[in-house]
Each structure stands twice: as structure tokens, then as C-alpha cells.
mmCIF file of C-alpha atoms and ligand atoms in Angstrom:
data_model
loop_
_atom_site.group_PDB
_atom_site.id
_atom_site.type_symbol
_atom_site.label_atom_id
_atom_site.label_comp_id
_atom_site.label_asym_id
_atom_site.label_seq_id
_atom_site.Cartn_x
_atom_site.Cartn_y
_atom_site.Cartn_z
ATOM 1 C CA MET A 1 -0.058 6.027 20.283
ATOM 2 C CA ALA A 2 -2.955 4.002 19.276
ATOM 3 C CA GLN A 3 -4.498 0.396 18.205
ATOM 4 C CA ILE A 4 -7.441 0.780 15.596
ATOM 5 C CA ARG A 5 -9.585 -1.858 14.752
ATOM 6 C CA ILE A 6 -12.339 -1.843 12.702
ATOM 7 C CA GLN A 7 -15.032 -4.234 12.372
ATOM 8 C CA ASN A 8 -17.585 -4.958 9.476
ATOM 9 C CA VAL A 9 -17.428 -1.346 8.756
ATOM 10 C CA ARG A 10 -19.641 -0.799 6.097
ATOM 11 C CA LYS A 11 -20.832 2.754 4.012
ATOM 12 C CA GLU A 12 -23.570 3.492 1.849
ATOM 13 C CA PHE A 13 -24.217 6.590 0.108
ATOM 14 C CA GLY A 14 -27.963 6.490 -0.677
ATOM 15 C CA ALA A 15 -28.421 3.450 -2.617
ATOM 16 C CA PHE A 16 -24.572 3.553 -3.552
ATOM 17 C CA THR A 17 -22.300 1.185 -1.157
ATOM 18 C CA ALA A 18 -18.813 3.003 -1.317
ATOM 19 C CA VAL A 19 -17.534 0.777 1.465
ATOM 20 C CA GLN A 20 -18.138 -3.526 1.719
ATOM 21 C CA SER A 21 -18.430 -4.826 4.898
ATOM 22 C CA SER A 22 -14.699 -4.513 5.897
ATOM 23 C CA SER A 23 -12.767 -5.816 8.951
ATOM 24 C CA PHE A 24 -8.747 -5.195 9.418
ATOM 25 C CA THR A 25 -6.879 -3.920 12.512
ATOM 26 C CA VAL A 26 -3.944 -1.122 12.412
ATOM 27 C CA GLU A 27 -1.221 -2.161 15.432
ATOM 28 C CA ASP A 28 0.099 0.502 17.558
ATOM 29 C CA GLY A 29 2.722 2.366 16.069
ATOM 30 C CA GLU A 30 2.031 1.023 12.372
ATOM 31 C CA PHE A 31 2.875 3.041 9.066
ATOM 32 C CA PHE A 32 -0.435 1.436 7.424
ATOM 33 C CA MET A 33 -1.546 1.833 3.871
ATOM 34 C CA LEU A 34 -5.056 2.096 2.158
ATOM 35 C CA LEU A 35 -4.025 0.939 -1.517
ATOM 36 C CA GLY A 36 -6.323 1.020 -4.640
ATOM 37 C CA PRO A 37 -7.408 2.737 -7.583
ATOM 38 C CA SER A 38 -9.625 5.693 -7.793
ATOM 39 C CA GLY A 39 -13.096 5.471 -6.242
ATOM 40 C CA CYS A 40 -12.639 2.198 -4.541
ATOM 41 C CA GLY A 41 -13.618 3.632 -0.895
ATOM 42 C CA LYS A 42 -10.109 4.586 0.566
ATOM 43 C CA THR A 43 -10.837 8.154 1.764
ATOM 44 C CA THR A 44 -14.376 7.108 2.656
ATOM 45 C CA THR A 45 -12.617 4.434 4.987
ATOM 46 C CA LEU A 46 -10.140 6.727 6.171
ATOM 47 C CA ARG A 47 -12.825 9.259 7.089
ATOM 48 C CA MET A 48 -14.811 6.872 8.923
ATOM 49 C CA MET A 49 -11.529 6.030 11.185
ATOM 50 C CA ALA A 50 -10.873 9.056 11.651
ATOM 51 C CA GLY A 51 -14.684 10.095 12.709
ATOM 52 C CA LEU A 52 -15.445 12.557 10.122
ATOM 53 C CA GLU A 53 -17.886 10.349 8.669
ATOM 54 C CA LEU A 54 -20.450 7.702 10.115
ATOM 55 C CA PRO A 55 -20.468 4.424 9.163
ATOM 56 C CA THR A 56 -23.786 2.950 7.976
ATOM 57 C CA SER A 57 -23.220 -0.356 10.056
ATOM 58 C CA GLY A 58 -20.130 -1.884 11.867
ATOM 59 C CA GLU A 59 -17.758 -0.600 14.709
ATOM 60 C CA ILE A 60 -14.221 1.264 15.048
ATOM 61 C CA TYR A 61 -12.231 0.640 18.012
ATOM 62 C CA ILE A 62 -9.377 2.774 18.738
ATOM 63 C CA ASP A 63 -7.376 1.243 21.874
ATOM 64 C CA GLY A 64 -10.114 -1.320 22.645
ATOM 65 C CA GLU A 65 -12.753 1.817 22.677
ATOM 66 C CA GLU A 66 -15.825 1.797 20.538
ATOM 67 C CA VAL A 67 -15.395 5.199 19.024
ATOM 68 C CA GLY A 68 -18.216 4.860 16.401
ATOM 69 C CA MET A 69 -20.592 7.731 17.620
ATOM 70 C CA LYS A 70 -17.519 10.072 18.737
ATOM 71 C CA PRO A 71 -16.561 12.938 16.274
ATOM 72 C CA ALA A 72 -13.317 13.694 14.947
ATOM 73 C CA SER A 73 -12.563 16.283 17.530
ATOM 74 C CA GLN A 74 -12.736 13.775 20.388
ATOM 75 C CA ARG A 75 -10.443 11.136 18.937
ATOM 76 C CA ASP A 76 -7.187 12.669 19.396
ATOM 77 C CA ILE A 77 -5.874 11.867 16.197
ATOM 78 C CA ALA A 78 -4.169 14.780 13.995
ATOM 79 C CA PHE A 79 -5.557 14.626 9.938
ATOM 80 C CA VAL A 80 -2.817 15.725 7.462
ATOM 81 C CA PHE A 81 -5.389 16.456 4.524
ATOM 82 C CA GLN A 82 -2.698 18.640 2.345
ATOM 83 C CA MET A 83 0.262 19.473 4.006
ATOM 84 C CA PHE A 84 0.624 22.817 2.153
ATOM 85 C CA ALA A 85 -2.324 24.367 4.138
ATOM 86 C CA LEU A 86 -0.350 26.590 6.288
ATOM 87 C CA TYR A 87 -1.373 30.341 7.542
ATOM 88 C CA PRO A 88 1.072 32.350 5.143
ATOM 89 C CA HIS A 89 1.075 35.647 7.441
ATOM 90 C CA MET A 90 2.786 33.737 10.029
ATOM 91 C CA ASN A 91 6.084 32.328 10.867
ATOM 92 C CA VAL A 92 7.012 29.215 10.982
ATOM 93 C CA ARG A 93 7.099 29.194 14.535
ATOM 94 C CA LYS A 94 3.406 30.648 15.077
ATOM 95 C CA ASN A 95 2.031 28.122 12.623
ATOM 96 C CA ILE A 96 3.209 25.212 14.545
ATOM 97 C CA SER A 97 2.241 26.418 17.992
ATOM 98 C CA TYR A 98 -1.026 27.764 16.836
ATOM 99 C CA PRO A 99 -2.717 24.133 17.674
ATOM 100 C CA LEU A 100 -1.469 23.964 21.369
ATOM 101 C CA LEU A 101 -1.993 27.781 21.852
ATOM 102 C CA SER A 102 -6.091 27.296 20.549
ATOM 103 C CA GLN A 103 -6.439 24.585 22.611
ATOM 104 C CA GLY A 104 -5.282 27.104 25.928
ATOM 105 C CA MET A 105 -1.304 25.572 26.253
ATOM 106 C CA PRO A 106 0.595 27.916 28.633
ATOM 107 C CA ARG A 107 3.127 30.292 26.096
ATOM 108 C CA ALA A 108 6.352 28.984 27.915
ATOM 109 C CA GLU A 109 5.300 25.127 27.248
ATOM 110 C CA ALA A 110 4.169 25.852 23.771
ATOM 111 C CA ARG A 111 7.497 27.220 23.052
ATOM 112 C CA LEU A 112 9.311 24.035 24.297
ATOM 113 C CA ARG A 113 7.121 21.831 22.461
ATOM 114 C CA VAL A 114 7.347 23.700 19.231
ATOM 115 C CA GLU A 115 11.322 23.621 19.731
ATOM 116 C CA GLU A 116 11.409 19.909 20.297
ATOM 117 C CA VAL A 117 9.154 19.444 17.171
ATOM 118 C CA ALA A 118 11.562 21.555 15.166
ATOM 119 C CA ARG A 119 14.503 19.265 15.934
ATOM 120 C CA ILE A 120 12.617 16.116 15.066
ATOM 121 C CA ILE A 121 11.725 17.873 11.668
ATOM 122 C CA LYS A 122 15.121 19.672 11.289
ATOM 123 C CA ILE A 123 13.754 22.799 10.566
ATOM 124 C CA GLU A 124 15.402 25.100 13.886
ATOM 125 C CA SER A 125 17.182 27.047 11.378
ATOM 126 C CA ILE A 126 14.073 28.463 9.878
ATOM 127 C CA LEU A 127 11.585 28.734 13.205
ATOM 128 C CA ASP A 128 11.433 32.467 12.657
ATOM 129 C CA ARG A 129 11.033 32.874 8.893
ATOM 130 C CA PRO A 130 7.566 33.694 7.014
ATOM 131 C CA VAL A 131 6.166 30.819 5.873
ATOM 132 C CA GLY A 132 5.359 32.722 2.461
ATOM 133 C CA GLY A 133 9.302 32.552 1.500
ATOM 134 C CA LEU A 134 9.688 28.733 2.243
ATOM 135 C CA SER A 135 10.618 25.898 -0.424
ATOM 136 C CA GLY A 136 8.060 23.609 -1.300
ATOM 137 C CA GLY A 137 10.185 20.947 1.341
ATOM 138 C CA ASP A 138 10.321 23.513 3.845
ATOM 139 C CA ARG A 139 6.606 24.148 3.887
ATOM 140 C CA GLN A 140 5.681 20.437 3.774
ATOM 141 C CA ARG A 141 7.560 20.019 6.967
ATOM 142 C CA VAL A 142 6.060 22.677 8.483
ATOM 143 C CA ALA A 143 2.786 21.653 8.020
ATOM 144 C CA LEU A 144 4.375 17.770 9.610
ATOM 145 C CA GLY A 145 5.415 20.262 12.511
ATOM 146 C CA ARG A 146 1.918 21.269 12.994
ATOM 147 C CA ALA A 147 0.423 17.761 13.023
ATOM 148 C CA ILE A 148 2.763 16.110 15.317
ATOM 149 C CA VAL A 149 2.941 18.985 17.694
ATOM 150 C CA ARG A 150 -0.272 18.012 19.818
ATOM 151 C CA ARG A 151 1.177 14.611 19.860
ATOM 152 C CA PRO A 152 -2.055 12.895 18.697
ATOM 153 C CA LYS A 153 -2.650 9.359 19.109
ATOM 154 C CA ALA A 154 -2.687 8.544 15.429
ATOM 155 C CA PHE A 155 -2.227 10.440 12.215
ATOM 156 C CA PHE A 156 -4.382 10.162 8.996
ATOM 157 C CA MET A 157 -3.106 10.928 5.606
ATOM 158 C CA ASP A 158 -4.778 11.261 2.302
ATOM 159 C CA GLU A 159 -2.401 11.278 -0.898
ATOM 160 C CA PRO A 160 -0.285 13.871 1.368
ATOM 161 C CA LEU A 161 2.074 13.760 -1.515
ATOM 162 C CA GLY A 162 0.014 14.035 -4.554
ATOM 163 C CA ALA A 163 0.523 17.028 -5.318
ATOM 164 C CA LEU A 164 4.481 16.790 -5.913
ATOM 165 C CA ASP A 165 6.661 16.149 -8.786
ATOM 166 C CA ALA A 166 8.106 12.604 -8.879
ATOM 167 C CA GLU A 167 11.438 13.371 -7.557
ATOM 168 C CA PHE A 168 10.578 15.388 -4.505
ATOM 169 C CA ARG A 169 7.859 13.160 -3.782
ATOM 170 C CA GLU A 170 10.108 10.283 -3.128
ATOM 171 C CA HIS A 171 12.166 12.494 -0.913
ATOM 172 C CA MET A 172 9.255 13.754 1.207
ATOM 173 C CA ALA A 173 8.062 10.124 0.989
ATOM 174 C CA GLU A 174 11.565 9.092 2.374
ATOM 175 C CA GLU A 175 11.146 11.945 5.066
ATOM 176 C CA LEU A 176 7.642 10.843 6.038
ATOM 177 C CA ARG A 177 8.751 7.111 6.957
ATOM 178 C CA ALA A 178 11.627 8.877 8.766
ATOM 179 C CA LEU A 179 9.558 10.995 10.676
ATOM 180 C CA HIS A 180 7.277 8.192 11.686
ATOM 181 C CA ASP A 181 10.301 5.733 12.650
ATOM 182 C CA ARG A 182 11.648 8.611 14.962
ATOM 183 C CA ILE A 183 7.978 9.321 16.872
ATOM 184 C CA GLY A 184 6.541 5.841 16.220
ATOM 185 C CA ALA A 185 2.976 7.134 15.983
ATOM 186 C CA THR A 186 0.127 4.703 14.460
ATOM 187 C CA THR A 187 -0.297 6.375 10.652
ATOM 188 C CA VAL A 188 -2.779 5.824 8.270
ATOM 189 C CA TYR A 189 -1.870 6.492 4.827
ATOM 190 C CA VAL A 190 -3.922 6.847 1.602
ATOM 191 C CA THR A 191 -2.447 6.174 -1.699
ATOM 192 C CA HIS A 192 -3.300 4.851 -5.065
ATOM 193 C CA ASP A 193 0.015 3.980 -5.912
ATOM 194 C CA GLN A 194 1.470 0.592 -5.148
ATOM 195 C CA LEU A 195 5.256 1.391 -5.090
ATOM 196 C CA GLU A 196 4.602 3.895 -2.562
ATOM 197 C CA ALA A 197 2.485 1.695 -0.479
ATOM 198 C CA MET A 198 5.361 -0.890 -0.902
ATOM 199 C CA GLN A 199 7.805 1.151 0.003
ATOM 200 C CA MET A 200 6.778 3.106 3.175
ATOM 201 C CA GLY A 201 4.036 0.626 4.397
ATOM 202 C CA ASP A 202 4.529 -1.922 7.287
ATOM 203 C CA LYS A 203 0.624 -3.302 6.565
ATOM 204 C CA ILE A 204 -1.159 -2.742 3.213
ATOM 205 C CA VAL A 205 -4.975 -2.856 2.615
ATOM 206 C CA VAL A 206 -5.576 -3.391 -1.125
ATOM 207 C CA MET A 207 -9.353 -2.239 -1.885
ATOM 208 C CA ASN A 208 -11.269 -2.505 -4.871
ATOM 209 C CA HIS A 209 -14.981 -1.312 -5.577
ATOM 210 C CA GLY A 210 -15.006 -1.311 -1.910
ATOM 211 C CA VAL A 211 -14.144 -4.439 -0.992
ATOM 212 C CA VAL A 212 -10.965 -5.057 1.065
ATOM 213 C CA GLU A 213 -9.204 -7.526 -1.152
ATOM 214 C CA GLN A 214 -6.262 -8.435 0.884
ATOM 215 C CA PHE A 215 -4.879 -7.294 4.076
ATOM 216 C CA GLY A 216 -1.340 -7.691 5.022
ATOM 217 C CA GLN A 217 2.751 -7.065 4.878
ATOM 218 C CA PRO A 218 4.033 -5.947 1.562
ATOM 219 C CA GLN A 219 6.166 -8.821 1.025
ATOM 220 C CA ASP A 220 3.208 -11.272 1.911
ATOM 221 C CA ILE A 221 1.186 -9.608 -0.811
ATOM 222 C CA TYR A 222 3.480 -9.414 -3.422
ATOM 223 C CA ASP A 223 4.681 -12.759 -3.066
ATOM 224 C CA TRP A 224 0.760 -14.746 -2.468
ATOM 225 C CA PRO A 225 -1.549 -12.465 -3.590
ATOM 226 C CA ALA A 226 -5.186 -13.539 -2.441
ATOM 227 C CA THR A 227 -7.148 -12.234 -5.430
ATOM 228 C CA LYS A 228 -6.118 -11.670 -9.424
ATOM 229 C CA PHE A 229 -6.589 -7.753 -8.841
ATOM 230 C CA VAL A 230 -4.373 -7.922 -6.391
ATOM 231 C CA ALA A 231 -2.007 -9.372 -8.047
ATOM 232 C CA LYS A 232 -2.448 -7.113 -11.180
ATOM 233 C CA PHE A 233 -2.327 -4.223 -9.047
ATOM 234 C CA ILE A 234 0.439 -4.645 -7.495
ATOM 235 C CA GLY A 235 4.084 -5.135 -9.115
ATOM 236 C CA SER A 236 6.018 -3.939 -12.232
ATOM 237 C CA PRO A 237 5.810 -5.324 -14.690
ATOM 238 C CA ALA A 238 2.871 -7.290 -13.738
ATOM 239 C CA MET A 239 2.219 -10.848 -12.777
ATOM 240 C CA ASN A 240 2.037 -12.856 -15.773
ATOM 241 C CA PHE A 241 -0.784 -14.755 -16.587
ATOM 242 C CA PHE A 242 -1.153 -18.117 -18.288
ATOM 243 C CA ASP A 243 -4.846 -18.656 -18.817
ATOM 244 C CA PHE A 244 -5.896 -22.515 -19.356
ATOM 245 C CA ASP A 245 -9.159 -25.092 -19.108
ATOM 246 C CA GLY A 246 -8.160 -27.590 -16.839
ATOM 247 C CA MET A 247 -8.385 -28.727 -13.512
ATOM 248 C CA ILE A 248 -6.207 -28.927 -9.961
ATOM 249 C CA GLY A 249 -6.841 -31.925 -7.237
ATOM 250 C CA ILE A 250 -6.401 -31.520 -3.508
ATOM 251 C CA GLY A 251 -2.978 -32.569 -2.571
ATOM 252 C CA SER A 252 -2.148 -32.127 -6.726
ATOM 253 C CA ASP A 253 1.448 -31.043 -7.257
ATOM 254 C CA ALA A 254 1.231 -30.042 -11.111
ATOM 255 C CA ILE A 255 -0.848 -28.692 -13.643
ATOM 256 C CA GLU A 256 -1.042 -28.954 -17.521
ATOM 257 C CA LEU A 257 -0.171 -26.138 -19.407
ATOM 258 C CA SER A 258 -0.544 -26.465 -23.159
ATOM 259 C CA GLY A 259 0.624 -30.481 -23.057
ATOM 260 C CA HIS A 260 3.098 -29.471 -21.015
ATOM 261 C CA ARG A 261 3.376 -30.780 -16.977
ATOM 262 C CA VAL A 262 4.109 -27.714 -14.768
ATOM 263 C CA THR A 263 5.104 -28.566 -11.308
ATOM 264 C CA VAL A 264 3.224 -26.305 -8.649
ATOM 265 C CA PRO A 265 2.499 -25.970 -4.900
ATOM 266 C CA VAL A 266 0.741 -28.361 -3.298
ATOM 267 C CA SER A 267 -2.958 -27.534 -3.716
ATOM 268 C CA ARG A 268 -4.954 -27.204 -0.554
ATOM 269 C CA GLN A 269 -7.933 -26.572 -2.870
ATOM 270 C CA GLY A 270 -9.588 -28.603 -5.890
ATOM 271 C CA ALA A 271 -11.069 -26.636 -9.004
ATOM 272 C CA SER A 272 -11.363 -27.218 -12.785
ATOM 273 C CA GLY A 273 -12.636 -25.056 -15.550
ATOM 274 C CA LYS A 274 -11.221 -21.902 -16.392
ATOM 275 C CA LEU A 275 -7.991 -21.561 -14.588
ATOM 276 C CA THR A 276 -4.745 -19.342 -14.486
ATOM 277 C CA MET A 277 -1.142 -19.308 -13.317
ATOM 278 C CA GLY A 278 0.541 -16.585 -11.989
ATOM 279 C CA VAL A 279 3.605 -16.300 -12.247
ATOM 280 C CA ARG A 280 5.955 -12.881 -11.248
ATOM 281 C CA PRO A 281 8.520 -12.136 -14.123
ATOM 282 C CA GLU A 282 11.549 -12.531 -12.127
ATOM 283 C CA HIS A 283 10.594 -16.071 -11.386
ATOM 284 C CA ILE A 284 10.754 -17.176 -14.700
ATOM 285 C CA ARG A 285 14.353 -18.782 -16.201
ATOM 286 C CA PHE A 286 15.529 -19.819 -19.335
ATOM 287 C CA SER A 287 16.888 -23.344 -20.292
ATOM 288 C CA ASP A 288 17.091 -25.491 -23.408
ATOM 289 C CA ALA A 289 15.791 -28.199 -21.318
ATOM 290 C CA SER A 290 12.236 -26.966 -21.194
ATOM 291 C CA ALA A 291 9.832 -27.537 -24.011
ATOM 292 C CA TYR A 292 7.839 -25.136 -23.008
ATOM 293 C CA ARG A 293 8.776 -22.275 -25.644
ATOM 294 C CA GLY A 294 8.195 -18.776 -25.957
ATOM 295 C CA ARG A 295 9.294 -16.503 -29.111
ATOM 296 C CA VAL A 296 10.887 -13.459 -27.816
ATOM 297 C CA LEU A 297 9.258 -10.284 -29.148
ATOM 298 C CA ALA A 298 11.211 -7.381 -27.468
ATOM 299 C CA THR A 299 13.707 -6.673 -24.628
ATOM 300 C CA GLU A 300 13.730 -3.742 -22.567
ATOM 301 C CA TYR A 301 17.281 -2.898 -20.665
ATOM 302 C CA LEU A 302 17.189 -1.689 -17.400
ATOM 303 C CA GLY A 303 20.745 -1.536 -16.136
ATOM 304 C CA THR A 304 21.244 -4.490 -14.253
ATOM 305 C CA THR A 305 18.054 -6.686 -15.498
ATOM 306 C CA GLN A 306 16.164 -6.655 -18.566
ATOM 307 C CA ILE A 307 12.438 -7.198 -19.191
ATOM 308 C CA VAL A 308 11.824 -9.470 -22.570
ATOM 309 C CA THR A 309 8.664 -9.498 -23.893
ATOM 310 C CA MET A 310 7.303 -13.088 -25.015
ATOM 311 C CA ALA A 311 5.096 -14.942 -27.183
ATOM 312 C CA THR A 312 3.771 -18.387 -25.703
ATOM 313 C CA PRO A 313 0.843 -20.871 -26.150
ATOM 314 C CA ASN A 314 -0.695 -19.271 -23.357
ATOM 315 C CA GLY A 315 -0.347 -15.634 -24.800
ATOM 316 C CA GLU A 316 2.010 -12.592 -24.193
ATOM 317 C CA ILE A 317 4.366 -12.504 -20.693
ATOM 318 C CA LYS A 318 7.209 -10.392 -19.287
ATOM 319 C CA ALA A 319 10.066 -12.277 -17.951
ATOM 320 C CA ARG A 320 12.778 -10.128 -15.630
ATOM 321 C CA THR A 321 16.249 -11.552 -16.511
ATOM 322 C CA ASP A 322 19.918 -10.796 -15.855
ATOM 323 C CA ALA A 323 21.156 -7.670 -18.531
ATOM 324 C CA LYS A 324 24.207 -9.654 -19.056
ATOM 325 C CA GLN A 325 21.816 -12.187 -20.609
ATOM 326 C CA SER A 326 22.049 -11.772 -24.538
ATOM 327 C CA ILE A 327 18.752 -12.491 -26.054
ATOM 328 C CA THR A 328 17.512 -10.977 -29.281
ATOM 329 C CA SER A 329 14.257 -10.673 -30.727
ATOM 330 C CA GLY A 330 12.591 -13.567 -33.006
ATOM 331 C CA GLU A 331 14.749 -16.030 -30.890
ATOM 332 C CA ILE A 332 12.572 -19.023 -29.488
ATOM 333 C CA ILE A 333 13.388 -19.974 -25.693
ATOM 334 C CA GLY A 334 12.492 -22.833 -23.205
ATOM 335 C CA LEU A 335 10.810 -21.059 -19.932
ATOM 336 C CA VAL A 336 11.102 -22.592 -16.475
ATOM 337 C CA PHE A 337 9.126 -21.527 -13.684
ATOM 338 C CA ASP A 338 10.325 -21.313 -9.976
ATOM 339 C CA PRO A 339 7.700 -24.172 -8.664
ATOM 340 C CA GLN A 340 7.273 -22.596 -5.083
ATOM 341 C CA THR A 341 6.641 -19.454 -6.783
ATOM 342 C CA LEU A 342 3.439 -20.080 -8.380
ATOM 343 C CA THR A 343 -0.036 -19.135 -7.789
ATOM 344 C CA ILE A 344 -3.231 -20.797 -9.626
ATOM 345 C CA PHE A 345 -6.014 -18.595 -9.584
ATOM 346 C CA ASP A 346 -9.880 -19.932 -10.204
ATOM 347 C CA ASP A 347 -10.854 -17.439 -12.830
ATOM 348 C CA MET A 348 -14.623 -17.590 -12.142
ATOM 349 C CA LYS A 349 -14.348 -16.508 -8.657
ATOM 350 C CA GLY A 350 -10.871 -14.159 -9.424
ATOM 351 C CA GLN A 351 -9.670 -15.754 -5.813
ATOM 352 C CA ALA A 352 -5.922 -17.745 -5.516
ATOM 353 C CA LEU A 353 -6.276 -21.286 -4.663
ATOM 354 C CA LEU A 354 -5.337 -21.935 -1.388
ATOM 355 C CA SER A 355 -1.422 -24.141 -1.486
ATOM 356 C CA GLU A 356 1.247 -25.260 0.672
ATOM 357 C CA ALA A 357 2.942 -21.917 -0.229
ATOM 358 C CA ASN A 358 0.715 -19.628 -0.249
ATOM 359 C CA GLU A 359 -1.532 -20.581 3.184
ATOM 360 C CA ARG A 360 0.443 -19.166 5.894
ATOM 361 C CA VAL A 361 -0.462 -15.607 4.294
ATOM 362 C CA LEU A 362 -4.089 -16.301 3.069
ATOM 363 C CA ARG A 363 -5.181 -18.245 6.073
ATOM 364 C CA HIS A 364 -4.648 -15.718 8.291
ATOM 365 C CA GLY A 365 -6.657 -13.486 6.411
HETATM 366 N N1 LIG B 1 -20.775 12.044 0.082
HETATM 367 C C1 LIG B 1 -20.869 11.199 -1.125
HETATM 368 N N2 LIG B 1 -21.954 11.042 -1.647
HETATM 369 C C2 LIG B 1 -22.343 10.034 -2.581
HETATM 370 N N3 LIG B 1 -20.910 9.198 -2.950
HETATM 371 C C3 LIG B 1 -19.479 9.435 -2.571
HETATM 372 C C4 LIG B 1 -19.621 10.385 -1.548
HETATM 373 N N4 LIG B 1 -18.387 10.218 -0.945
HETATM 374 C C5 LIG B 1 -17.536 9.137 -1.663
HETATM 375 N N5 LIG B 1 -18.782 8.679 -2.716
HETATM 376 C C6 LIG B 1 -18.508 7.445 -4.069
HETATM 377 O O1 LIG B 1 -17.724 6.830 -2.737
HETATM 378 C C7 LIG B 1 -16.941 6.118 -3.822
HETATM 379 C C8 LIG B 1 -15.804 5.791 -3.019
HETATM 380 O O2 LIG B 1 -15.216 7.109 -2.969
HETATM 381 P P1 LIG B 1 -13.925 7.813 -2.027
HETATM 382 O O3 LIG B 1 -13.557 9.112 -2.281
HETATM 383 O O4 LIG B 1 -13.688 7.160 -0.938
HETATM 384 O O5 LIG B 1 -12.942 7.061 -2.981
HETATM 385 P P2 LIG B 1 -11.147 6.722 -3.218
HETATM 386 O O6 LIG B 1 -10.607 5.553 -3.118
HETATM 387 O O7 LIG B 1 -10.824 7.884 -2.213
HETATM 388 O O8 LIG B 1 -10.887 7.287 -4.461
HETATM 389 P P3 LIG B 1 -9.812 8.653 -5.101
HETATM 390 O O9 LIG B 1 -8.415 7.844 -5.203
HETATM 391 O O10 LIG B 1 -10.324 8.994 -6.433
HETATM 392 O O11 LIG B 1 -9.695 9.836 -3.947
HETATM 393 C C9 LIG B 1 -16.803 6.802 -4.990
HETATM 394 O O12 LIG B 1 -17.547 6.279 -6.056
HETATM 395 C C10 LIG B 1 -17.426 7.950 -4.630
HETATM 396 O O13 LIG B 1 -17.766 9.158 -5.656
HETATM 397 MG MG1 LIG B 2 -9.738 9.457 -2.179
#
């Protein structure tokens, strides 16, 4: 198993910088997500970690050993590009044993390994079937089996479920996560799907334009985004932004929003000018006692909760409330924001201001 650490790693293609100086650590046994929009540098980062691409500068360590110049074949890792890449003319057993036999492992030993893997991924009953006639799910399992049979130190997966339809994708995501929990191998997984990253990952790196915006546990990133980009990219419906011109001092615990005082976590950083208060939809409550009011534009019923779209003095926002609460379009409602869940962003820098509430997450990096 393996710990993978990248330090100040940077990648240029000619004059274009695909990955800016990036640093993070994947701990041994973690399921680690590289998340971000198309073109942000996920694949390039993964390929450098795997040894398929040389960094322009910076270091990569696997279990403390610098591997920058070592090619992929010497890093003892498995790269799962596209899970359907199997040898169609061979049966399942041959597909899985192929990597072992081509490394020169004796047949008897390889046979035992394949049977062990078949038990782990639950395909004992189809070992002698040709892969050509298998269902998509079984083929996916066989491809995984072929990757894990070598017992590599780490797995690298680049949008492995990208080609699948939504329902099957969710099912395979659960299976992949369960498989990871059984074998405990370090896994680095690329996706542009924030839900997939939140559901599957122990840790997430969020990238944008080649920059690591934030790195941490899913819940911490959701609760305490380090930048406006992360706040927008993670969560559905997205975090609400209340833009205002104003100021907040070090040690202050309130802002003024369209003439109303709003309590916020004690600020550890001062800022003035264009600021934004970020609020998750589920952290907005309705109360007649509040003088900060919004007008209901629409409601969307989701079973246990409903999404209420409202016009406020600071623009359109969405609140998530109990579906039992009766709300009608056109209604004017007082809004209360849970004080300890609020983030203030400095618009110029796009960064969250450090506060008593988010410092645990933002200080450790
Ligand atoms: N070999 C290359 N030569 C030149 N530019 C490249 C090369 N590989 C990647 N790039 C550029 O680097 C940037 C990052 O690419 P990368 O493939 O890492 O993005 P990604 O986050 O994986 O995106 P996607 O979600 O679309 O797969 C892109 O702008 C891409 O065009
Ligand atoms: Mg990619």
C-alpha cells in the first residue's frame, strides 16, 4: 500500500501552464478524488502521479521515495483508464490472469490469485465464460479484477464510470467504493462530478484552471469552502451568495446586509469593499420575527424537502426547507441565517475570510 505526496508540482505544455504549483498528500489506503471542471488539469495531475507524464518542476513521492524520474512501469501501480478494455477473445479467467502470466508468474500461483480476486469481486460463477457475452456490469468487474490481481501499491482511475448511464453509474460507484474498503488499496480517482466525489471520496482535491483551490474531507469542503469557486462548484442547489458593499473587522461578529444586522462567526481577518455572504440553502430558516425579507418566486417539491426560490434585496436565492411547510408564490417571508454556518468572501480575491468557524479547516491547508 502507499502514501503519495506531490510537492510544488507544475506542468507546462509549451507556453501554457496546465497545472500550477500544486501540493497535497494522499494517505495510505485513502480513496482520493481529483475533482474539477473540464480542462482544469485533473488528468495531467493524475498522469504525473502515475509516471505517464514528467512534471516541469516539483517532486512526487511514493512511500517517501522520490519517483519523479521513474516511469509508470517501475512505480508498482495500476492505471484503470477505461474499464471496458478487455481481451474479447479470451475468457474471464484468462483476462484476469494475463498480467500475472506476462510477468512470468507460475501458472499454479496465478490460478490461486485469480480465484482469490474472483471471490473479492464476486465473479466466481463466470470465470470460464468468454467476456464477449457478459453484461456491462460483469465486464466492468472483470476489468477491475485484472487491475487488482497484481496487488499494486495504488490504483489510478480517470473517470472510469464516465461512459455509463446514470443508474448503472451509481451502482458501479457503490461497488467500487465497497471493493476499495475490502482491499484497502490507495486509490486516486478523477471526476468532474461533485456528487460522485462527495459520495465516494475520503478526501477531495478541488482544481480550477490548474490551481488546487482546496484539499480536504468532503464534509469540511462542503461546510467551509476556501474560495468562491469551491462554494459554487460543490453542493446542489449551489450555495447562495449575498453580495454587498461593506466591511468586517478582525474580531467583529456581524455584517450589515441592506440595512439589517446579520450575525456571522467571529472574523479572524478584516476586509472592506465588495464582499459576499455565502449561505447553504438548508441554513436559511423562515421567521416572521426577521426584518430581512424575501418574496417567494417558486417552490419545487422534492419529497421530504422543498426548494424555495426567493427574491431578496441582495438578489435571487434558494432555501431548502421541510416539504410540510406550506409556502405559496408571491408570499413575503422573513429570513434567518444560521450564524455559525456563514462564510464571508472577499470578492476581489475570491477567497473566504478566516473566521472562528472555518479556521480549523482553512488553517491546516
Ligand atoms: N499534451 C498536451 N499538450 C498541450 N496541452 C495539453 C496536453 N495535455 C493537456 N493539455 C491541456 O492542459 C489542460 C488540462 O488538461 P487535462 O486533460 O489535465 O484536463 P482535465 O481536467 O482532465 O479535463 P477533462 O475533464 O476535460 O478531462 C487543458 O487545457 C488541455 O488542453
Ligand atoms: Mg481528463
